[in-house]
Coordinates of C-alpha atoms and ligand atoms in Angstrom, one line a residue:
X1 CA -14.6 -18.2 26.8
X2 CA -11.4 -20.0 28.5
X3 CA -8.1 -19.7 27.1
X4 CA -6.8 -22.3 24.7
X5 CA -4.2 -23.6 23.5
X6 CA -2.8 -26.1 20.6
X7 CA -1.1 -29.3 21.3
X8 CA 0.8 -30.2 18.3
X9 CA 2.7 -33.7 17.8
X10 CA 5.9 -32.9 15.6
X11 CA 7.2 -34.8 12.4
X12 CA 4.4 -35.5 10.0
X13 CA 4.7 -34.4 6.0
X14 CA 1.8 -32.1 5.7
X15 CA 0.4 -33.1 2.4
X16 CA -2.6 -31.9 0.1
X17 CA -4.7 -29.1 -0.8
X18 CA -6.2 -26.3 0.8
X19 CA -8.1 -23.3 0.0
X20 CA -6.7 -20.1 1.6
X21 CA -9.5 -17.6 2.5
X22 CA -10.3 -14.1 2.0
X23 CA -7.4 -11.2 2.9
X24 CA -7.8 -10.2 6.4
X25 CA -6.2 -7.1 6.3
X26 CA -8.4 -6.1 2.8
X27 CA -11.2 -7.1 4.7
X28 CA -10.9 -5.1 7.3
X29 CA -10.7 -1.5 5.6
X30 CA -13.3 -2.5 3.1
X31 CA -15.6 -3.1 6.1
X32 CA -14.5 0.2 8.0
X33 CA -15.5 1.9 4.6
X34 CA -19.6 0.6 4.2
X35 CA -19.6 3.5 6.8
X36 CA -19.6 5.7 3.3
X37 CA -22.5 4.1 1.9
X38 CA -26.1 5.1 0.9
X39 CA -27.4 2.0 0.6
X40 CA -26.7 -1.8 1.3
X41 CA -23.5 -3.3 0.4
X42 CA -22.7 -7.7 0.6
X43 CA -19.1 -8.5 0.6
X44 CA -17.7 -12.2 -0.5
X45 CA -15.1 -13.9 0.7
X46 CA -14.7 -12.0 4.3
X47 CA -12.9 -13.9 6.6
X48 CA -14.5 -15.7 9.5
X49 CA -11.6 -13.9 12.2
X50 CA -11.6 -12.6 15.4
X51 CA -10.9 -9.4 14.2
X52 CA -13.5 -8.9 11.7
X53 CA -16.1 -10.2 14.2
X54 CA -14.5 -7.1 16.1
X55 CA -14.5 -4.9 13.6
X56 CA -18.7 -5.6 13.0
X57 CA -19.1 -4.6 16.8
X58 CA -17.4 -1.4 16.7
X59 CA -19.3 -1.0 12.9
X60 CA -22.8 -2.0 15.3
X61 CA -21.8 0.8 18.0
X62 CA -21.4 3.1 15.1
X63 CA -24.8 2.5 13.6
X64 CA -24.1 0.1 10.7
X65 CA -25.7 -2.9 11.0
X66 CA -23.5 -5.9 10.1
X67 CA -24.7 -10.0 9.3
X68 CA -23.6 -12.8 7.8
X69 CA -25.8 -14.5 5.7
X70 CA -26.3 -18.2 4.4
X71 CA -23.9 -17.9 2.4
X72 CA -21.3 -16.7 4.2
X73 CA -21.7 -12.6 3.1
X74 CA -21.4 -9.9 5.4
X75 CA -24.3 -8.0 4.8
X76 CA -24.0 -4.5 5.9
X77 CA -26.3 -1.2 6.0
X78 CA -26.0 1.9 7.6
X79 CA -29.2 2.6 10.4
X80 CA -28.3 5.2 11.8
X81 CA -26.1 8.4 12.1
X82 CA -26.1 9.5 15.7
X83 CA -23.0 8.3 17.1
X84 CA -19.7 9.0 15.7
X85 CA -17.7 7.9 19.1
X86 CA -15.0 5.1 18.5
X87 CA -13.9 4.2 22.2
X88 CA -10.9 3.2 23.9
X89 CA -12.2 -0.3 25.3
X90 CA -12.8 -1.4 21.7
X91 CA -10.1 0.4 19.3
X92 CA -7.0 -0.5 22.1
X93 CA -8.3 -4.4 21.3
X94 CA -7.3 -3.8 17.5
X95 CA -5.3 -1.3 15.4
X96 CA -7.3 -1.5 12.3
X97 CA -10.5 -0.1 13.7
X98 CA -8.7 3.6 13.7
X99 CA -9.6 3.0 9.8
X100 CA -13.2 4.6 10.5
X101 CA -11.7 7.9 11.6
X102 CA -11.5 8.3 8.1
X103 CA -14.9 7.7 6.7
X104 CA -16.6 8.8 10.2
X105 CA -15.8 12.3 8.9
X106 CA -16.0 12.1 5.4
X107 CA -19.5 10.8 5.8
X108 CA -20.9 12.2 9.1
X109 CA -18.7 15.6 9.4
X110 CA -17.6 14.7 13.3
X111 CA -15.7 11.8 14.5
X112 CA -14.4 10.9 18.2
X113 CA -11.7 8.0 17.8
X114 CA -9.5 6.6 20.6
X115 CA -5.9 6.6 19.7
X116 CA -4.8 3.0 19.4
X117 CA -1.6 3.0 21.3
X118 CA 1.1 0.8 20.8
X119 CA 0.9 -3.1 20.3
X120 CA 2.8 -6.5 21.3
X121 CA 5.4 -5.1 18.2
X122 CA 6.5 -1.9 19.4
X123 CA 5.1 1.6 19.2
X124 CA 2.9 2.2 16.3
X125 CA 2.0 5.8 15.8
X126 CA -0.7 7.4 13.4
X127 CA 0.9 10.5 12.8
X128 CA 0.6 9.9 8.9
X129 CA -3.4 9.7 9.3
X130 CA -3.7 12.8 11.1
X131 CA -1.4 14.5 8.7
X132 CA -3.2 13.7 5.3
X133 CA -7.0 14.1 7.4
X134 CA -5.6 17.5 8.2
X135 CA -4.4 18.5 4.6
X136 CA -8.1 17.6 3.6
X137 CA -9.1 20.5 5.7
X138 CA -9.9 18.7 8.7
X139 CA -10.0 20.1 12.3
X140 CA -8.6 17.6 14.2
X141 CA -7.8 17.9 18.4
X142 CA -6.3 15.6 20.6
X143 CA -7.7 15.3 23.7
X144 CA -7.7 12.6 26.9
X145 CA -6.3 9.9 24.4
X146 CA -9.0 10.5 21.7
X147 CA -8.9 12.1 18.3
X148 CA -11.3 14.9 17.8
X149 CA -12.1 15.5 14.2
X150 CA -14.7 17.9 12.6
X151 CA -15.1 19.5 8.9
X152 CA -18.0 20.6 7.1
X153 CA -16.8 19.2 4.2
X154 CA -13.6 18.0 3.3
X155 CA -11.7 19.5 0.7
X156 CA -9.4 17.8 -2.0
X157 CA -5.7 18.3 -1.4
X158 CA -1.8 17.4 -2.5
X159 CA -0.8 14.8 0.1
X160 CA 2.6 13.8 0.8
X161 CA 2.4 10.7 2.9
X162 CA 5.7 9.5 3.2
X163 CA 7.3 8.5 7.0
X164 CA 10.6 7.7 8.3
X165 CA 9.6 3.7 8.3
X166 CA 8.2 4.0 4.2
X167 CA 4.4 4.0 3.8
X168 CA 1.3 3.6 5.3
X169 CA -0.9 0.8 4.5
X170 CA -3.9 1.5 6.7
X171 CA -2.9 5.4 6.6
X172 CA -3.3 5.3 3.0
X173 CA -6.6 3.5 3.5
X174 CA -8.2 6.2 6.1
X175 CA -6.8 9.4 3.8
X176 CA -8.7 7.4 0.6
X177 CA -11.7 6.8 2.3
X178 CA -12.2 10.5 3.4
X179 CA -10.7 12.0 0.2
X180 CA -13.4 10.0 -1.9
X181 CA -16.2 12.4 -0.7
X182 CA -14.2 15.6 -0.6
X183 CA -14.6 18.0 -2.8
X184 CA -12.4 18.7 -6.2
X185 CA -9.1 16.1 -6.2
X186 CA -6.7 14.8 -3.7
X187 CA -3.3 13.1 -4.9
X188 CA -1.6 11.0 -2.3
X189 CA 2.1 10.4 -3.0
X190 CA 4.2 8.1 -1.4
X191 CA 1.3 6.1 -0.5
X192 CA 1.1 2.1 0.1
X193 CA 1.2 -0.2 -2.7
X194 CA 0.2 -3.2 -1.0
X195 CA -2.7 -5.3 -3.1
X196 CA -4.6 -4.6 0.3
X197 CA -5.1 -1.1 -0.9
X198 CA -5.8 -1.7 -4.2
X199 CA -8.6 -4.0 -3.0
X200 CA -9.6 -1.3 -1.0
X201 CA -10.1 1.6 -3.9
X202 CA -11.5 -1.2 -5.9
X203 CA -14.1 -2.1 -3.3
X204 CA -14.9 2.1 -3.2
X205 CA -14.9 2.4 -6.9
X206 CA -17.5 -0.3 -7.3
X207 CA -19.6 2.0 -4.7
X208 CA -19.0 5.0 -6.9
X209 CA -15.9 6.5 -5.7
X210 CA -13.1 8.3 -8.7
X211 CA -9.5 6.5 -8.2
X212 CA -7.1 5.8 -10.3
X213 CA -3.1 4.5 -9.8
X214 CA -3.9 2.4 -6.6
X215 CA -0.8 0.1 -6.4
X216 CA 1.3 2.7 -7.1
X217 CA 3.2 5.6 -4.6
X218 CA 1.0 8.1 -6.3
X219 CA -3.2 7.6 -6.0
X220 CA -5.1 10.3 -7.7
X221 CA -8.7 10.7 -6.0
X222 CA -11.7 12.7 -7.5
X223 CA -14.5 13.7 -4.9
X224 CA -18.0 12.7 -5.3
X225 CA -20.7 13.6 -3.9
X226 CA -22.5 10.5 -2.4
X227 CA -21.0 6.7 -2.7
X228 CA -24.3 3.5 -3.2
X229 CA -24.0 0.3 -1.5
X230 CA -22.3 -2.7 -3.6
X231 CA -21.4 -6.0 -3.9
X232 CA -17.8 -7.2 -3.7
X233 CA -15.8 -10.2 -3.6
X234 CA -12.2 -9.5 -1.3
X235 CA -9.0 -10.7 -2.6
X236 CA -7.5 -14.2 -1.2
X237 CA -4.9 -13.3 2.1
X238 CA -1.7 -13.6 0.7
X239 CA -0.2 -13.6 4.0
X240 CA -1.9 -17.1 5.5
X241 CA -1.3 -18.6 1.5
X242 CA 2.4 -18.1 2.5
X243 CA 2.1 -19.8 5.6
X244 CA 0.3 -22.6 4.4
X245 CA 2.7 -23.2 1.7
X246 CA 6.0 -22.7 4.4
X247 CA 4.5 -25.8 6.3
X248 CA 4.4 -27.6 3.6
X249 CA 7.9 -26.4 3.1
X250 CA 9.4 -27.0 6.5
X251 CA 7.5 -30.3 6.7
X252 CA 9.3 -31.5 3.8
X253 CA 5.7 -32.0 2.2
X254 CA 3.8 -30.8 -0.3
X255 CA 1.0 -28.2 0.1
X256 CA -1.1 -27.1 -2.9
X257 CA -3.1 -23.6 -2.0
X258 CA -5.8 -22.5 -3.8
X259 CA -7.4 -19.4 -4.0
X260 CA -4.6 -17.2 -4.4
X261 CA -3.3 -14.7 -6.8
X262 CA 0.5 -16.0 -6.8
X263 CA 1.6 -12.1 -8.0
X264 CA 0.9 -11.3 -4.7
X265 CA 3.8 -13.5 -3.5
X266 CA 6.9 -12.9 -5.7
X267 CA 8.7 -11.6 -2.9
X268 CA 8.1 -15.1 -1.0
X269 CA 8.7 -17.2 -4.2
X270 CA 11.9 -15.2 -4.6
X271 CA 13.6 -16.6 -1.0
X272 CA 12.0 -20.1 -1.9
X273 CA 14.1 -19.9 -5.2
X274 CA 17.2 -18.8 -2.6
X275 CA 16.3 -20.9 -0.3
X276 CA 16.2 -24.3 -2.9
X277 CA 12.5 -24.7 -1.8
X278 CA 10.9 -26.3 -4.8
X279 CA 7.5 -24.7 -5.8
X280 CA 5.2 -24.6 -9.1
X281 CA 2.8 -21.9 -9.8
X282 CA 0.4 -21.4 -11.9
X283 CA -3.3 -19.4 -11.9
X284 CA -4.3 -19.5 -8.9
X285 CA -3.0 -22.6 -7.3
X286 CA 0.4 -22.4 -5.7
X287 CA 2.3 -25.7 -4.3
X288 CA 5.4 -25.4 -2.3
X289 CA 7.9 -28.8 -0.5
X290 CA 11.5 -29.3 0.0
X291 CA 13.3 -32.5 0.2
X292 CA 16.3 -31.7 2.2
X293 CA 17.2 -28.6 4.3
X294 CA 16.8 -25.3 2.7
X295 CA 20.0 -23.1 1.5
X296 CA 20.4 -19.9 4.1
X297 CA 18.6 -16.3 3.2
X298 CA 19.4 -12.9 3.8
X299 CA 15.6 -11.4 4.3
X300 CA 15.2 -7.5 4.9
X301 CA 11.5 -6.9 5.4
X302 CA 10.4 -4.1 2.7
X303 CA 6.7 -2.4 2.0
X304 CA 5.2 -4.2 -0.7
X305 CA 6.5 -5.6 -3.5
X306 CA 9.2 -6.2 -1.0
X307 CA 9.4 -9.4 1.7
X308 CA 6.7 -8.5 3.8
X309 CA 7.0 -8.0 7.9
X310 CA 3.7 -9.9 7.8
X311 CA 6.2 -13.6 7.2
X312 CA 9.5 -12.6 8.7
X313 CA 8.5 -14.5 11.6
X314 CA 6.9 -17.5 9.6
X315 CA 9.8 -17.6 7.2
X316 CA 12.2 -17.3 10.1
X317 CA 11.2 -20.8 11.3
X318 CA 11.4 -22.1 8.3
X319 CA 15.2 -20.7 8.4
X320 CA 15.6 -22.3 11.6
X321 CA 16.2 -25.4 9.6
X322 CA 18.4 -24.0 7.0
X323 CA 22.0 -25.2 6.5
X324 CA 23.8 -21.9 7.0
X325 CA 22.9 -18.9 8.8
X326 CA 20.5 -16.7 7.4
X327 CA 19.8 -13.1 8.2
X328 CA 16.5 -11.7 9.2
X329 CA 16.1 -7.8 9.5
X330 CA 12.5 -6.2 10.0
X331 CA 12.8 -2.7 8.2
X332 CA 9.3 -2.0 9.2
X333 CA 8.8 -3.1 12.6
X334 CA 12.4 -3.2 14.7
X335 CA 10.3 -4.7 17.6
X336 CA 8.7 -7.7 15.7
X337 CA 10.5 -10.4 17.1
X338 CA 8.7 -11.4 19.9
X339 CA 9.3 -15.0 18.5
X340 CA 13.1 -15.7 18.6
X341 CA 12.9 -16.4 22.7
X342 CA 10.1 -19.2 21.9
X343 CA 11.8 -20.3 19.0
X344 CA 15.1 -20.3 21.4
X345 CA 12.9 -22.5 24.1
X346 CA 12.5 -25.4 21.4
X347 CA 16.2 -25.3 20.4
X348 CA 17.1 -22.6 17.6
X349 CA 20.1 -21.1 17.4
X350 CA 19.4 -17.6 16.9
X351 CA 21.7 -14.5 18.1
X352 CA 20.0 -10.7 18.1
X353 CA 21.7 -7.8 17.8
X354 CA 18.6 -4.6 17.4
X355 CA 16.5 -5.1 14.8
X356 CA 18.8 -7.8 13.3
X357 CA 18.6 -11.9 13.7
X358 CA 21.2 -14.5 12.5
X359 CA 19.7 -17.6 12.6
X360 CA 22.1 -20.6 12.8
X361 CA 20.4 -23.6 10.9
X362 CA 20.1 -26.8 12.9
X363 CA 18.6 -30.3 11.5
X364 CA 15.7 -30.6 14.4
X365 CA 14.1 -28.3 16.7
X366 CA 12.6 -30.2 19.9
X367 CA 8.6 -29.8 21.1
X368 CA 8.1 -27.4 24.2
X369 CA 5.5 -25.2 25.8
X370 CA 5.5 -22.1 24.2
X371 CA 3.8 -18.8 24.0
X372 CA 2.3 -16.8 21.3
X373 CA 2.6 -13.2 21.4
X374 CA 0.8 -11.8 18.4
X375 CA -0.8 -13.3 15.1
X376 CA 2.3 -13.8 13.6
X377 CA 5.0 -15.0 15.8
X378 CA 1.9 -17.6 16.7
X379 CA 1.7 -18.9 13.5
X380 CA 5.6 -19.0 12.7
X381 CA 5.6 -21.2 16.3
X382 CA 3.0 -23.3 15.1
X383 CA 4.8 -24.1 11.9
X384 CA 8.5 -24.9 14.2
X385 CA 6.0 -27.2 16.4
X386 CA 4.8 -29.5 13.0
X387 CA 8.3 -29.7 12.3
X388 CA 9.4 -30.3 15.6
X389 CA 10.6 -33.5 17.3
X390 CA 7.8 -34.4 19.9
X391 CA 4.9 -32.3 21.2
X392 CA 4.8 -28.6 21.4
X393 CA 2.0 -26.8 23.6
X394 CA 1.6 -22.8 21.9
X395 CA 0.0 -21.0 24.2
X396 CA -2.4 -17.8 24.2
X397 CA -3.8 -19.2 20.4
X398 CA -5.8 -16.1 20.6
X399 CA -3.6 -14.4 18.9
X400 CA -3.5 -16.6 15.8
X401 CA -7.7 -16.9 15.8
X402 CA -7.0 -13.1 15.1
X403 CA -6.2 -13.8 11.7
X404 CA -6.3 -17.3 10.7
X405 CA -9.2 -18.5 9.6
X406 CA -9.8 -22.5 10.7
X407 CA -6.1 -22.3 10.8
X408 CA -6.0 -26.0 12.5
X409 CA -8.5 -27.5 10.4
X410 CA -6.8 -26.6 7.1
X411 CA -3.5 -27.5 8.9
X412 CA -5.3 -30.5 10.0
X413 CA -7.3 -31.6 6.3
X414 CA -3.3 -31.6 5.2
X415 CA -2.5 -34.3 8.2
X416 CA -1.2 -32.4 10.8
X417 CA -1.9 -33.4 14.2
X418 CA -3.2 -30.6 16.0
X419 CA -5.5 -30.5 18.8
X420 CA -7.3 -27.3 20.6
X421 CA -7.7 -27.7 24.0
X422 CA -8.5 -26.1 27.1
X423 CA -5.6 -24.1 28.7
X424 CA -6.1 -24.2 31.9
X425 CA -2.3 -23.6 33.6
X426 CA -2.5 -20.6 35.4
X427 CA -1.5 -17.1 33.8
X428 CA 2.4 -16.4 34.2
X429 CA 3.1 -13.2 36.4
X430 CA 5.2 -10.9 34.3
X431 CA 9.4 -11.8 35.2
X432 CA 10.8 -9.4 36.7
Ligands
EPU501 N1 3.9 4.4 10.6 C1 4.3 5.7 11.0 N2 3.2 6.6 11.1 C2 1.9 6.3 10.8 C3 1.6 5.0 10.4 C4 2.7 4.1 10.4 O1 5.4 6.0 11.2 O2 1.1 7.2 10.9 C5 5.0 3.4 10.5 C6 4.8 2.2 11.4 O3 5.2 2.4 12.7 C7 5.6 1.1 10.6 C8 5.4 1.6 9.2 O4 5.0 2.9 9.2 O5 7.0 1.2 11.0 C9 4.4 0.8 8.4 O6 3.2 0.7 9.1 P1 1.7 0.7 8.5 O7 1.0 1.9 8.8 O8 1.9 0.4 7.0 O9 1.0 -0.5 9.2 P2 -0.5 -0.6 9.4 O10 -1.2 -0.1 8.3 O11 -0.9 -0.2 10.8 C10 -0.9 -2.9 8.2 C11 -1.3 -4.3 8.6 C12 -0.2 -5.0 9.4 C13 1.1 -5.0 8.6 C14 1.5 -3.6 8.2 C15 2.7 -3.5 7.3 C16 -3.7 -4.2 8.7 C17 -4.9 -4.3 9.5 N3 -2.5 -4.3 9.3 O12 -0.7 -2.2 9.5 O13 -0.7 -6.4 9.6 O14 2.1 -5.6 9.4 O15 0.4 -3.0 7.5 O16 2.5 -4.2 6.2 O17 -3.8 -4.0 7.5 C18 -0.8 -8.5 10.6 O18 -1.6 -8.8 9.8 O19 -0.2 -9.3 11.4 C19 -0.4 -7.1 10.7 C20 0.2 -6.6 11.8

């Protein structure tokens, strides 16, 4: 398939209801971790995503079979044993997929996993995994860009999984998906709190596993011997709620999301309280809009229950229109602003100094061709575009498809106009 692209005419209130869909970044783990199972297991509510289409192929190469049924379940069930090789072609397209190192050699004793390398955000080691696979007795090489890993079986072990940037949410993940078959008990401290991991041990205890104080820095893990398949529902994406609710904001409509657990999002309704951004919430439905321009923010992205990286570029547009100058600092990714030139291209007054962004808030932002770069900083320029004076073009959407699900047709049922077209304008030599 071609490129594409979204043409997007500015200046219409988004309005309306939508249904946000299930957590990419739950699903993904919790797919990575049917490896561990003895029999069948049906997962709910799994995004329909790039990525997880991905994910299934490297899950297919690794003898799982993976389908979607009627009604919209990925079935999946392990076939076959034999090959425990991850490689470079498919784990450099996506991050996440390191997360079967993890239950590759929990389950099958050997696994052969490319490192990822870095991404469009900066360098983004996985020195934690390796650290905590090795504390569960693992023998793990590197060798020509791949992660060697062997162990009879894994033993249970006191695991301090701290970094210098904070936690690790898919570190946490692979350490919890080998330490559920080792044997005796593992304790991971300092380990992610984010409701992505909680999903995670919930989706292993419902296939047998022994875990208890997920969504706090200190998960307690008791090895079994074998996991079953199961059935599972994954939580809403907290992430794509937020973004659905910051158009409605930065529209100056009114967006209604359901689906969503709003604990998730205190962080965000915290700066929409700051910011003046009027918003109501209650079980499971959250609606944000704003009248006027919202008040300036100071936002310092945090691990979770902090602001998370995952909407500094999303709520940055939003700032874009704000009446002072707000501050943006990513604490987790220094790199992750990939956006501020394309948000400089349609008119924002932004100056950069490292990691840190002051964002001078103007009352319009003009349409302009524009480039996404990765999931997020496509979606924040998507959100400036429906605010935008005139018509935007946001390039390379293949980004957003990542990890939006029917992102322009949800944007769209709210009365966006949006189109996806062809793009056909021949690919930019890097500047030099
Ligand atoms: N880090 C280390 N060593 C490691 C692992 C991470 O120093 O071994 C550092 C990272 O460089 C970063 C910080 O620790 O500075 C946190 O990274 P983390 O490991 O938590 O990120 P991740 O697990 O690789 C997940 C999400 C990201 C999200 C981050 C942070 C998935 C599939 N990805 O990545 O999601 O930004 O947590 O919340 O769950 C996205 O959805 O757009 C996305 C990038």
């Amino acid at each position: 398939m071609g490129l594409e692209k979204f043409i997007i005419e500015g200046g219409h209130r988004l309005k309306g209801e939508v249904t946000a869909s299930g957590s990419k970044n739950a699903a993904l783990p919790i797919l990575a971790a049917t490896i561990l199972a003895e029999g069948p297991c049906s997962i709910g509510n799994v995004p329909r995503l790039r990525d997880v289409d991905f994910l299934a192929r490297i899950l297919q190469t690794l003898g799982v079979s993976v389908e979607r049924d009627a009604m919209g379940r990925l079935n999946t069930k392990v076939v076959s044993e034999d090959a425990s090789l991850a490689p470079y072609e498919l784990v450099s397209m996506m991050r996440a997929s390191f997360c079967v190192l993890g239950p590759l050699l929990a389950k099958r004793g050997y696994a052969k996993v490319s490192l990822p390398g870095g991404c469009a955000f900066g360098d983004r080691p996985v020195d934690l995994h390796l650290k905590g696979l090795r504390a569960l007795g693992a023998d793990i090489k590197i060798e020509h860009g791949y992660v060697i890993a062997t162990a009879k079986r894994l033993r249970g072990a006191n695991i301090y999984l701290g970094g210098s940037m904070g936690s690790s949410v898919l570190g946490t993940g692979n350490v919890m998906m080998a330490a559920v078959l080792a044997e005796g008990q593992t304790v991971i401290e300092h380990a992610a709190c984010e409701p992505e991991v909680v999903d995670l041990a919930n989706f292993l205890i419902s296939m047998g596993a022994s875990i208890e104080g997920a969504g706090s820095h200190r998960i307690r893990i008791r090895g079994v011997r074998r996991l079953e398949g199961c059935h599972y529902e994954v939580i809403p994406d907290r992430i794509e709620a937020a973004t659905l609710l910051m158009a409605g904001a930065i529209t100056k409509g009114e967006v209604i999301v359901k689906n969503v657990d709003p604990t998730h999002l205190e962080a965000v309704f915290d700066k929409f309280k700051e910011a003046e951004i009027s918003f109501t919430r209650n079980c499971k439905v959250v609606a944000a809009g704003m009248e006027g321009r919202p008040k300036e923010v100071e936002i310092a992205t945090l691990p979770y229950p902090g602001f998370p990286t995952d909407l500094q570029a999303q709520m940055m547009a939003l700032m874009c229109f704000g009446m002072g100058a707000s501050v943006f600092m990513d604490g987790i990714y220094p790199d992750r602003l990939n956006h501020v030139a394309e948000l400089k291209r349609m008119g924002a007054k932004v100056l950069r100094v490292n990691n840190t962004c002051v964002i001078i808030g103007t009352d319009k932002l003009q349409g302009a061709p524009v480039m996404a770069s990765d999931l997020r900083a496509g979606a924040a320029l998507v959100l400036a575009a429906l605010a935008a004076e005139g018509e935007t073009e946001v390039r390379r959407i293949y980004h957003i498809d990542r990890g939006y699900d029917n992102f322009e047709g949800k944007l769209r049922s709210l009365g966006a106009v949006i189109k996806r077209m062809p793009d056909e304008s021949p690919e930019k030599p890097p500047s030099v």
